[in-house]
């Protein structure tokens, strides 16, 4: 098509050249659109009626007429010579463009020449554009997804030639003309389209002859969703018998739909799910009654978005777990020293509130000169300073979450210096007993070759027996 346009241009240039070399009395340039009535003047200097007028187009006679003669050729009815010698073209068609020469014989036997350059130009009624693959909203706005390849095609039907331009008017980067060309259509492509390419795309068809321009434009929106999944979290509610399950998923355009629900495990072939809430939002929370929650139950949040195909939704979930504080249940300390009791809570979901308590009444332990409380990640430490016999007794590491309370019971024994010595002696004796057993076992083991008399199988038995003896 480009070639055709170029040819048309070239043709016009040639006409111009011919016209210049021609020797005529007047020169007129006219532009008409197809379908128009065009009147090409000949002698305009006075009110005279020429006896004969001949019109030539590009050197060929097209019509002649005057006072006495009328158009003989019915095919030439579209072209008629009026009384004053001017050429009337009833309905201009494409192809009528060219250089017209008239020769009029005026009274007094003078011959008059005139040259008329006729251009035929049709401006496009529409500039057609197609953008795709895209989804159209009811108001005509087009939707594409981030990362996709989008094709743009603009076309017009200007005659004889047009300049097509794709323009971009966006918020993110400067307005600009993307590309322009002469031709019947102009295509353009954006690979891996990004939100910055969101804006208005305008296709303009500019007729190079008539200088008329028509535009067509469309708003393009680029939708996107973040790669990361939503964030699920627990927040304590004001009412202690309830808890807030909060889900957030920021960074999607347009706003996603969040679903909050609960997985009640398999029930037959189907998963038994219960949906608490669905909303078009990027942050959603539900208040759950703790009486409805149980250990091992899973609550989830799913983010749905237009850019994610069904089955590719992003989600997060939390599985409820009872608190489970862990630590040594027995501790022994020497009077006058200090001791640190440790308790670790890393299982609880939602996170537990863990505290140290004292005695069967479970009194709160208030930090001060006697007690030092510290926390290192999931580990809670209680340091008791300057231990006395009064400190002996039961301590609780009490861990509570929405589901229930679990306690770790730690019994602290306080030894006076004398009983402590006794303990050490006791431990020494115990060690002696254990040590001698080891020695006996070792002796039997190292003498196993003497015990075993038969094959290797019985020797194994002998060793097994020997260890059982210990
Ligand atoms: C007009 O001029 C032409 C030549 O220029 C000549 O042949 C013709 O006889 C003339 N006619 C009259 C009526 O003078
Ligand atoms: C814009 O382009 C579309 C698609 O080609 C066409 O249907 C519509 O008529 C055009 N509008 C104008 C004003 O050119
Ligand atoms: C078309 O609708 C979309 C979504 O409702 C909106 O964002 C956009 O601005 C609208 N476009 C026009 C041109 O009204
Ligand atoms: C662009 O549109 C024109 C007119 O509809 C069509 O002839 C041409 O093939 C299209 N070009 C591309 C690359 O799709
Ligand atoms: C871009 O073009 C639009 C519409 O023609 C105009 O409102 C806006 O101010 C322009 N922005 C810049 C940065 O040129
Ligand atoms: C949910 O979490 C978000 C982000 O931390 C926070 O802005 C929002 O207030 C929370 N919602 C509720 C109801 O606590
Ligand atoms: C929570 O559940 C308990 C027991 O099922 C019920 O008595 C109580 O009314 C519920 N609370 C709310 C706010 O629904
Ligand atoms: C340790 O406790 C005893 C009594 O239980 C007290 O007399 C002593 O002053 C305490 N020592 C320190 C350093 O607090
Ligand atoms: C908490 O645990 C205790 C002891 O295991 C049990 O009796 C009680 O029913 C539990 N409470 C809830 C709300 O599950």
Coordinates of C-alpha atoms and ligand atoms in Angstrom, one line a residue:
X1 CA 0.0 0.0 0.0
X2 CA 2.9 2.3 0.7
X3 CA 4.1 1.8 -2.8
X4 CA 0.7 2.8 -4.2
X5 CA 0.7 6.0 -2.1
X6 CA 4.2 6.8 -3.2
X7 CA 3.1 6.3 -6.8
X8 CA 0.2 8.6 -6.3
X9 CA 2.5 11.3 -4.9
X10 CA 4.9 10.9 -7.7
X11 CA 2.0 11.3 -10.1
X12 CA 1.0 14.5 -8.6
X13 CA 4.5 15.8 -8.9
X14 CA 4.7 14.9 -12.6
X15 CA 1.4 16.8 -13.1
X16 CA 2.8 19.8 -11.5
X17 CA 5.9 19.7 -13.7
X18 CA 3.8 19.4 -16.8
X19 CA 1.7 22.3 -15.8
X20 CA 4.6 24.5 -15.2
X21 CA 6.0 23.9 -18.7
X22 CA 2.6 24.6 -20.2
X23 CA 1.9 28.0 -21.6
X24 CA -1.4 29.2 -20.4
X25 CA -3.2 32.4 -19.5
X26 CA -4.5 31.5 -16.1
X27 CA -3.8 28.8 -13.5
X28 CA -6.2 27.5 -10.9
X29 CA -5.9 24.8 -8.3
X30 CA -8.9 23.1 -7.0
X31 CA -9.6 20.4 -4.5
X32 CA -12.7 18.3 -4.5
X33 CA -13.9 15.4 -2.6
X34 CA -15.4 12.4 -4.3
X35 CA -19.2 13.0 -4.9
X36 CA -18.7 16.7 -5.0
X37 CA -19.7 18.9 -8.0
X38 CA -16.6 20.5 -9.3
X39 CA -16.6 23.6 -11.5
X40 CA -13.4 24.2 -13.4
X41 CA -13.3 27.7 -14.8
X42 CA -11.9 28.7 -18.1
X43 CA -12.2 32.3 -19.2
X44 CA -13.1 34.4 -16.2
X45 CA -11.9 37.8 -17.1
X46 CA -15.2 39.0 -18.7
X47 CA -18.8 38.1 -19.4
X48 CA -18.4 36.6 -22.8
X49 CA -19.7 33.4 -24.3
X50 CA -17.1 31.5 -26.2
X51 CA -18.1 29.8 -29.4
X52 CA -16.2 26.7 -28.7
X53 CA -14.4 25.3 -25.6
X54 CA -12.3 22.2 -25.6
X55 CA -11.2 20.6 -22.3
X56 CA -8.1 18.4 -22.2
X57 CA -7.1 16.3 -19.3
X58 CA -3.5 15.3 -19.1
X59 CA -3.2 16.0 -22.8
X60 CA -6.2 14.1 -23.9
X61 CA -9.5 15.7 -24.9
X62 CA -12.3 14.9 -22.6
X63 CA -15.1 17.1 -23.7
X64 CA -15.8 20.0 -26.0
X65 CA -18.8 22.2 -26.2
X66 CA -20.0 25.7 -26.7
X67 CA -22.8 27.8 -28.1
X68 CA -23.6 25.6 -31.0
X69 CA -22.5 22.2 -30.0
X70 CA -23.6 20.0 -27.1
X71 CA -22.0 16.9 -25.6
X72 CA -22.4 14.2 -28.0
X73 CA -20.9 11.4 -26.0
X74 CA -23.5 10.1 -23.5
X75 CA -20.6 8.5 -21.5
X76 CA -19.3 12.0 -21.0
X77 CA -22.5 13.3 -19.5
X78 CA -20.8 13.5 -16.1
X79 CA -18.6 16.2 -17.7
X80 CA -20.3 19.1 -19.3
X81 CA -19.1 22.4 -20.7
X82 CA -21.2 25.2 -19.5
X83 CA -22.1 28.2 -21.6
X84 CA -19.3 30.3 -20.2
X85 CA -16.8 27.5 -21.2
X86 CA -16.2 26.2 -17.7
X87 CA -16.2 22.5 -17.1
X88 CA -18.7 21.0 -14.8
X89 CA -18.0 17.7 -13.2
X90 CA -21.3 16.4 -11.8
X91 CA -19.9 13.9 -9.4
X92 CA -16.3 13.8 -8.8
X93 CA -14.7 10.4 -8.6
X94 CA -11.3 9.2 -7.6
X95 CA -9.2 9.4 -10.7
X96 CA -10.6 12.8 -11.8
X97 CA -7.5 14.5 -10.4
X98 CA -5.2 15.8 -13.0
X99 CA -4.2 18.9 -15.0
X100 CA -7.1 20.2 -17.1
X101 CA -6.5 22.6 -20.0
X102 CA -9.2 24.5 -21.7
X103 CA -9.1 26.2 -25.0
X104 CA -11.9 28.7 -25.6
X105 CA -12.6 30.5 -28.8
X106 CA -13.7 33.9 -27.8
X107 CA -15.5 36.5 -30.0
X108 CA -13.0 38.3 -32.2
X109 CA -11.3 35.0 -33.0
X110 CA -9.1 35.0 -29.9
X111 CA -8.2 31.7 -28.3
X112 CA -7.9 31.6 -24.6
X113 CA -6.1 29.0 -22.6
X114 CA -6.5 28.2 -19.0
X115 CA -5.0 25.5 -16.8
X116 CA -6.8 24.0 -13.8
X117 CA -5.1 21.6 -11.4
X118 CA -7.8 19.4 -9.8
X119 CA -7.0 17.4 -6.7
X120 CA -9.4 14.7 -5.4
X121 CA -9.0 14.2 -1.7
X122 CA -11.3 12.2 0.6
X123 CA -10.8 12.5 4.3
X124 CA -11.6 9.4 6.2
X125 CA -14.8 9.5 8.1
X126 CA -13.3 7.3 10.7
X127 CA -9.9 6.3 11.8
X128 CA -10.3 2.7 12.8
X129 CA -8.3 1.2 15.5
X130 CA -7.9 -2.1 17.1
X131 CA -6.0 -2.9 20.3
X132 CA -5.7 -6.4 21.5
X133 CA -5.9 -8.9 23.0
X134 CA -7.9 -6.7 25.4
X135 CA -11.2 -6.8 27.2
X136 CA -13.6 -3.9 26.7
X137 CA -15.5 -2.4 29.5
X138 CA -19.1 -1.2 28.9
X139 CA -17.8 2.4 28.6
X140 CA -15.3 1.4 25.9
X141 CA -12.2 1.4 28.1
X142 CA -9.9 -1.4 27.3
X143 CA -8.3 -3.7 29.8
X144 CA -5.0 -5.6 29.3
X145 CA -3.0 -7.5 31.9
X146 CA 0.6 -6.6 33.0
X147 CA 3.2 -8.7 31.1
X148 CA 1.1 -9.4 28.1
X149 CA 2.0 -8.4 24.5
X150 CA -0.5 -5.9 23.1
X151 CA -1.0 -5.1 19.4
X152 CA -2.2 -1.8 18.2
X153 CA -3.4 -1.2 14.6
X154 CA -4.7 2.1 13.2
X155 CA -6.2 2.5 9.8
X156 CA -7.8 5.2 7.8
X157 CA -9.2 5.6 4.3
X158 CA -7.9 9.0 3.2
X159 CA -7.5 9.5 -0.6
X160 CA -5.0 9.9 -2.1
X161 CA -2.7 9.6 0.8
X162 CA -2.7 9.9 4.6
X163 CA -0.3 10.1 7.5
X164 CA -1.2 7.8 10.4
X165 CA 0.0 8.5 13.9
X166 CA -0.3 6.6 17.1
X167 CA -0.2 9.0 20.1
X168 CA 0.0 8.2 23.8
X169 CA -1.3 10.4 26.5
X170 CA -0.5 8.9 29.9
X171 CA 0.0 10.0 33.4
X172 CA 3.2 8.1 34.0
X173 CA 5.4 9.4 31.2
X174 CA 5.2 12.3 28.8
X175 CA 2.7 12.5 26.1
X176 CA 4.2 11.5 22.8
X177 CA 3.6 10.4 19.3
X178 CA 4.6 6.8 19.2
X179 CA 5.0 6.4 15.5
X180 CA 3.7 7.8 12.3
X181 CA 3.7 6.6 8.7
X182 CA 2.2 7.1 5.3
X183 CA 0.0 4.1 4.4
X184 CA -3.4 2.6 4.9
X185 CA -2.6 1.1 8.3
X186 CA -0.1 1.4 11.0
X187 CA 0.6 -1.3 13.6
X188 CA 2.5 -1.1 16.8
X189 CA 3.3 -3.6 19.5
X190 CA 4.1 -3.4 23.2
X191 CA 5.7 -6.5 24.7
X192 CA 5.6 -7.2 28.4
X193 CA 3.2 -4.2 29.0
X194 CA 3.6 -2.4 32.3
X195 CA 1.3 -0.2 34.4
X196 CA 3.3 2.8 33.1
X197 CA 1.8 2.2 29.6
X198 CA -1.7 2.9 31.0
X199 CA -3.3 5.9 29.4
X200 CA -5.1 7.1 26.3
X201 CA -4.0 5.8 22.9
X202 CA -5.0 8.0 20.0
X203 CA -5.0 7.0 16.4
X204 CA -5.0 10.0 13.9
X205 CA -5.4 9.8 10.2
X206 CA -4.3 13.0 8.5
X207 CA -5.1 13.5 4.8
X208 CA -1.9 14.8 3.2
X209 CA -3.9 16.7 0.5
X210 CA -6.9 18.1 2.3
X211 CA -5.0 18.4 5.6
X212 CA -8.1 17.2 7.4
X213 CA -7.5 14.9 10.4
X214 CA -9.7 12.4 12.2
X215 CA -8.9 10.9 15.5
X216 CA -10.0 7.8 17.4
X217 CA -8.9 7.1 20.9
X218 CA -9.3 4.6 23.6
X219 CA -8.4 4.5 27.2
X220 CA -6.2 1.5 28.1
X221 CA -5.9 0.2 31.6
X222 CA -3.2 -2.2 32.7
X223 CA -4.3 -4.6 35.4
X224 CA -1.9 -6.3 37.7
X225 CA -1.7 -8.4 40.9
X226 CA 1.3 -8.8 43.2
X227 CA 3.3 -12.1 43.0
X228 CA 3.3 -12.4 46.8
X229 CA 0.5 -14.1 48.6
X230 CA -1.9 -12.3 51.1
X231 CA -0.8 -11.9 54.7
X232 CA -2.8 -13.8 57.3
X233 CA -2.6 -12.7 60.9
X234 CA -4.3 -12.8 64.3
X235 CA -5.2 -9.7 66.2
X236 CA -6.6 -9.9 69.7
X237 CA -10.2 -8.5 69.8
X238 CA -11.5 -6.1 72.4
X239 CA -13.8 -8.9 73.7
X240 CA -11.4 -11.6 75.0
X241 CA -13.8 -14.3 74.0
X242 CA -13.2 -13.4 70.4
X243 CA -10.3 -13.0 68.0
X244 CA -9.8 -11.1 64.8
X245 CA -8.6 -13.0 61.8
X246 CA -7.0 -10.3 59.6
X247 CA -6.0 -10.7 55.9
X248 CA -4.3 -8.1 53.8
X249 CA -3.2 -8.2 50.1
X250 CA -1.9 -4.9 48.9
X251 CA -0.6 -3.9 45.5
X252 CA -3.3 -5.2 43.1
X253 CA -5.1 -3.1 40.6
X254 CA -8.0 -3.0 40.5
X255 CA -8.9 -3.9 44.1
X256 CA -8.9 -7.6 44.6
X257 CA -11.6 -9.8 46.2
X258 CA -10.7 -11.4 49.5
X259 CA -12.4 -14.5 50.8
X260 CA -12.0 -15.6 54.4
X261 CA -12.9 -19.1 55.3
X262 CA -12.3 -22.2 57.3
X263 CA -11.2 -25.6 56.2
X264 CA -13.0 -28.3 58.2
X265 CA -11.0 -31.1 56.7
X266 CA -12.1 -33.8 54.3
X267 CA -15.7 -34.9 54.5
X268 CA -16.2 -37.8 52.2
X269 CA -14.7 -37.0 48.9
X270 CA -15.2 -33.2 49.2
X271 CA -13.4 -30.7 51.3
X272 CA -15.7 -29.2 53.8
X273 CA -15.1 -25.5 53.6
X274 CA -16.9 -22.7 55.3
X275 CA -16.7 -19.1 54.0
X276 CA -16.9 -16.4 56.6
X277 CA -16.7 -13.3 54.4
X278 CA -16.1 -12.1 50.8
X279 CA -15.4 -8.6 49.9
X280 CA -13.8 -6.4 47.2
X281 CA -11.0 -5.0 49.4
X282 CA -7.3 -5.3 50.0
X283 CA -7.8 -5.7 53.8
X284 CA -10.4 -7.8 55.4
X285 CA -11.0 -9.2 58.9
X286 CA -13.5 -11.3 60.6
X287 CA -14.2 -11.6 64.3
X288 CA -14.4 -15.3 65.4
X289 CA -16.0 -16.6 68.5
X290 CA -13.5 -18.7 70.3
X291 CA -16.1 -21.2 71.2
X292 CA -16.2 -22.1 67.5
X293 CA -12.5 -22.7 67.2
X294 CA -10.6 -25.9 67.9
X295 CA -7.1 -27.3 67.8
X296 CA -5.9 -28.2 64.3
X297 CA -8.6 -26.1 62.5
X298 CA -7.3 -24.2 59.5
X299 CA -8.5 -20.7 58.6
X300 CA -7.6 -19.2 55.3
X301 CA -7.7 -16.2 53.1
X302 CA -7.8 -16.3 49.4
X303 CA -7.1 -13.3 47.1
X304 CA -9.0 -13.4 43.8
X305 CA -8.1 -11.1 40.9
X306 CA -9.0 -10.7 37.3
X307 CA -5.4 -11.2 36.3
X308 CA -5.3 -14.6 38.0
X309 CA -6.9 -17.5 36.2
X310 CA -9.2 -19.7 38.3
X311 CA -7.2 -22.1 40.4
X312 CA -4.2 -19.7 40.4
X313 CA -5.5 -17.5 43.2
X314 CA -3.1 -16.6 46.0
X315 CA -3.8 -17.6 49.5
X316 CA -2.5 -17.8 53.1
X317 CA -3.7 -19.9 56.0
X318 CA -3.2 -20.4 59.7
X319 CA -3.7 -23.6 61.6
X320 CA -4.9 -23.3 65.1
X321 CA -2.6 -24.9 67.7
X322 CA -3.0 -25.2 71.5
X323 CA -0.3 -23.5 73.5
X324 CA 2.5 -25.8 74.5
X325 CA 5.1 -24.3 76.9
X326 CA 8.1 -26.5 77.3
X327 CA 10.9 -26.7 79.9
X328 CA 12.4 -28.6 82.7
X329 CA 9.8 -29.6 85.3
X330 CA 12.3 -29.8 88.2
X331 CA 14.8 -27.3 89.3
X332 CA 17.2 -27.3 92.3
X333 CA 19.0 -24.3 93.7
X334 CA 21.4 -23.7 96.6
X335 CA 20.3 -21.1 99.2
X336 CA 21.8 -17.6 98.6
X337 CA 22.4 -18.2 94.9
X338 CA 20.1 -17.4 92.0
X339 CA 18.5 -19.6 89.5
X340 CA 16.9 -19.0 86.1
X341 CA 13.9 -21.0 85.0
X342 CA 13.2 -21.2 81.3
X343 CA 10.1 -21.9 79.4
X344 CA 9.7 -22.0 75.6
X345 CA 6.5 -21.4 73.7
X346 CA 6.8 -21.7 70.0
X347 CA 3.8 -23.8 69.0
X348 CA 0.8 -21.8 69.9
X349 CA -1.4 -20.4 67.1
X350 CA -2.6 -17.7 67.5
X351 CA 0.4 -16.6 69.5
X352 CA -0.1 -17.2 73.2
X353 CA 0.4 -14.8 76.0
X354 CA 2.8 -16.5 78.3
X355 CA 3.5 -15.5 81.9
X356 CA 5.3 -16.9 84.9
X357 CA 3.1 -17.5 88.0
X358 CA 3.9 -18.7 91.5
X359 CA 2.2 -21.1 93.9
X360 CA -1.1 -23.0 93.7
X361 CA -2.9 -19.7 93.6
X362 CA -0.9 -18.8 90.5
X363 CA 0.0 -15.3 91.6
X364 CA 1.6 -13.1 89.0
X365 CA 5.3 -12.7 89.4
X366 CA 6.1 -9.0 89.5
X367 CA 9.6 -8.2 88.4
X368 CA 11.8 -6.3 90.9
X369 CA 14.7 -6.9 93.3
X370 CA 13.6 -10.6 93.6
X371 CA 12.6 -11.5 90.1
X372 CA 14.0 -10.7 86.7
X373 CA 11.9 -11.6 83.7
X374 CA 13.3 -11.7 80.3
X375 CA 12.2 -12.9 76.8
X376 CA 14.4 -14.0 74.0
X377 CA 12.2 -14.9 71.0
X378 CA 10.0 -17.8 72.1
X379 CA 12.0 -18.3 75.3
X380 CA 10.8 -16.8 78.6
X381 CA 13.2 -16.7 81.5
X382 CA 12.5 -16.2 85.2
X383 CA 15.5 -15.4 87.3
X384 CA 15.0 -15.7 91.1
X385 CA 17.7 -13.8 93.0
X386 CA 19.1 -14.5 96.5
X387 CA 17.3 -17.8 96.9
X388 CA 15.9 -18.7 100.3
X389 CA 14.0 -21.6 101.6
X390 CA 10.8 -19.5 101.0
X391 CA 11.3 -19.7 97.3
X392 CA 10.8 -23.4 97.3
X393 CA 7.6 -24.6 95.7
X394 CA 5.7 -24.7 92.4
X395 CA 6.0 -22.2 89.6
X396 CA 3.9 -22.1 86.5
X397 CA 4.8 -21.0 83.0
X398 CA 1.2 -20.3 81.9
X399 CA 0.6 -20.0 78.2
X400 CA -2.8 -18.9 76.9
X401 CA -4.3 -18.3 73.5
X402 CA -7.8 -18.1 72.1
X403 CA -8.2 -21.9 72.3
X404 CA -7.2 -22.6 75.8
X405 CA -4.6 -22.4 78.5
X406 CA -1.7 -24.8 79.0
X407 CA 0.7 -24.7 81.9
X408 CA 4.2 -25.9 82.5
X409 CA 4.7 -26.8 86.1
X410 CA 8.2 -26.3 87.5
X411 CA 9.0 -27.5 91.0
X412 CA 11.9 -25.6 92.7
X413 CA 13.8 -27.4 95.5
X414 CA 16.0 -25.1 97.6
X415 CA 19.0 -26.8 99.3
X416 CA 20.8 -25.4 102.3
X417 CA 24.6 -25.8 102.0
X418 CA 24.6 -28.9 104.2
X419 CA 21.9 -30.8 102.3
X420 CA 23.6 -29.7 99.2
X421 CA 26.9 -31.5 100.3
X422 CA 24.7 -34.6 101.0
X423 CA 23.3 -34.4 97.5
X424 CA 26.8 -34.2 96.0
X425 CA 27.9 -37.2 98.0
X426 CA 24.7 -39.0 96.9
X427 CA 25.4 -38.2 93.3
X428 CA 29.1 -39.3 93.7
X429 CA 27.9 -42.7 95.1
X430 CA 25.3 -43.0 92.3
X431 CA 28.1 -42.3 89.8
X432 CA 30.3 -45.0 91.4
X433 CA 27.5 -47.6 91.0
X434 CA 26.8 -46.7 87.4
X435 CA 30.6 -46.6 86.7
X436 CA 31.1 -50.1 88.1
X437 CA 28.3 -51.5 86.1
X438 CA 29.9 -50.1 83.0
X439 CA 33.2 -51.7 84.0
X440 CA 31.5 -55.1 84.5
X441 CA 29.7 -54.8 81.2
X442 CA 32.9 -53.8 79.5
X443 CA 34.8 -56.7 81.0
X444 CA 32.1 -59.2 79.7
X445 CA 32.1 -57.5 76.3
X446 CA 35.9 -57.6 75.9
X447 CA 35.9 -61.3 76.9
X448 CA 33.1 -62.2 74.5
X449 CA 35.4 -64.4 72.4
X450 CA 35.8 -66.6 75.4
X451 CA 32.1 -66.8 76.0
X452 CA 31.1 -67.6 72.5
X453 CA 31.8 -71.2 71.5
X454 CA 29.7 -71.7 68.4
X455 CA 29.2 -69.7 65.2
X456 CA 28.9 -66.0 64.8
X457 CA 25.1 -66.0 65.4
X458 CA 25.5 -67.4 68.9
X459 CA 28.3 -64.9 69.6
X460 CA 25.8 -62.1 68.8
X461 CA 23.3 -63.7 71.2
X462 CA 26.0 -63.9 73.8
X463 CA 26.7 -60.2 73.4
X464 CA 23.0 -59.4 73.6
X465 CA 22.7 -61.6 76.7
X466 CA 25.7 -59.9 78.2
X467 CA 24.2 -56.5 77.7
X468 CA 20.9 -57.6 79.1
X469 CA 22.8 -58.8 82.2
X470 CA 23.9 -55.3 82.8
Ligands
LIG1 C1 -10.0 32.7 -37.2 O1 -8.5 32.4 -37.2 C2 -8.2 31.2 -37.8 C3 -6.7 31.0 -37.7 O2 -6.2 31.6 -36.6 C4 -8.6 31.3 -39.3 O3 -8.3 30.1 -40.0 C5 -10.1 31.7 -39.4 O4 -10.4 31.9 -40.7 C6 -10.4 32.9 -38.6 N1 -11.9 33.0 -38.5 C7 -12.5 34.2 -38.6 C8 -14.0 34.3 -38.6 O5 -11.8 35.3 -38.7
LIG2 C1 -13.0 4.2 16.3 O1 -12.5 2.8 15.9 C2 -13.5 1.9 16.1 C3 -12.9 0.5 15.8 O2 -12.3 0.5 14.6 C4 -14.7 2.2 15.2 O3 -15.7 1.2 15.4 C5 -15.3 3.6 15.5 O4 -16.3 3.9 14.6 C6 -14.1 4.6 15.4 N1 -14.7 5.9 15.9 C7 -14.3 7.0 15.2 C8 -14.9 8.2 15.9 O5 -13.6 7.1 14.3
LIG3 C1 -14.5 3.4 32.2 O1 -14.8 2.6 33.3 C2 -13.6 2.4 34.1 C3 -14.0 1.4 35.2 O2 -15.3 1.7 35.7 C4 -13.0 3.7 34.6 O3 -11.9 3.4 35.4 C5 -12.7 4.5 33.4 O4 -12.2 5.8 33.9 C6 -13.9 4.7 32.5 N1 -13.5 5.4 31.4 C7 -14.1 6.4 30.8 C8 -13.5 7.0 29.6 O5 -15.1 6.9 31.4
LIG4 C1 -4.4 -3.4 10.4 O1 -5.7 -3.1 10.0 C2 -5.9 -3.2 8.6 C3 -7.3 -2.7 8.3 O2 -8.3 -3.3 9.2 C4 -5.6 -4.6 8.1 O3 -5.8 -4.6 6.7 C5 -4.2 -4.9 8.5 O4 -3.9 -6.2 8.1 C6 -4.0 -4.8 10.0 N1 -2.6 -5.0 10.3 C7 -2.2 -5.9 11.1 C8 -0.7 -6.0 11.4 O5 -3.0 -6.6 11.8
LIG5 C1 -0.9 15.2 27.9 O1 -2.0 15.4 27.1 C2 -3.2 15.6 27.8 C3 -4.4 15.7 26.8 O2 -4.0 16.2 25.6 C4 -3.0 17.0 28.6 O3 -4.2 17.2 29.3 C5 -1.9 16.8 29.5 O4 -1.6 18.1 30.2 C6 -0.6 16.4 28.7 N1 0.5 16.1 29.7 C7 1.8 16.5 29.5 C8 2.7 16.1 30.5 O5 2.1 17.0 28.4
LIG6 C1 -5.5 -5.7 59.5 O1 -4.2 -5.4 59.2 C2 -3.9 -4.2 58.6 C3 -2.4 -4.2 58.3 O2 -1.6 -4.5 59.4 C4 -4.3 -3.1 59.4 O3 -4.1 -1.9 58.7 C5 -5.8 -3.2 59.7 O4 -6.2 -2.2 60.5 C6 -6.1 -4.5 60.3 N1 -7.5 -4.7 60.5 C7 -8.1 -4.8 61.6 C8 -9.6 -4.9 61.6 O5 -7.4 -4.9 62.6
LIG7 C1 -19.9 -17.1 71.2 O1 -20.3 -18.4 71.4 C2 -20.9 -18.7 72.6 C3 -21.1 -20.2 72.8 O2 -21.5 -20.7 71.6 C4 -22.2 -17.9 72.7 O3 -22.8 -18.1 74.0 C5 -21.9 -16.4 72.5 O4 -23.2 -15.7 72.5 C6 -21.2 -16.2 71.2 N1 -20.9 -14.8 71.2 C7 -21.2 -14.1 70.1 C8 -20.8 -12.6 70.2 O5 -21.7 -14.5 69.1
LIG8 C1 19.3 -12.2 100.7 O1 18.2 -12.6 101.5 C2 18.5 -12.5 102.9 C3 17.3 -13.0 103.7 O2 16.5 -13.9 102.9 C4 18.8 -11.0 103.2 O3 19.1 -10.9 104.6 C5 19.9 -10.5 102.4 O4 20.1 -9.1 102.6 C6 19.6 -10.8 100.9 N1 20.8 -10.4 100.1 C7 20.7 -9.6 99.1 C8 22.0 -9.2 98.4 O5 19.6 -9.1 98.7
LIG9 C1 -9.3 -26.2 78.0 O1 -8.6 -27.3 78.5 C2 -9.2 -27.9 79.6 C3 -8.3 -29.0 80.1 O2 -7.8 -29.7 79.1 C4 -10.6 -28.5 79.2 O3 -11.2 -29.1 80.2 C5 -11.4 -27.4 78.6 O4 -12.6 -27.8 78.1 C6 -10.7 -26.7 77.5 N1 -11.4 -25.5 77.1 C7 -11.7 -25.2 75.9 C8 -12.5 -24.0 75.6 O5 -11.4 -26.0 75.0

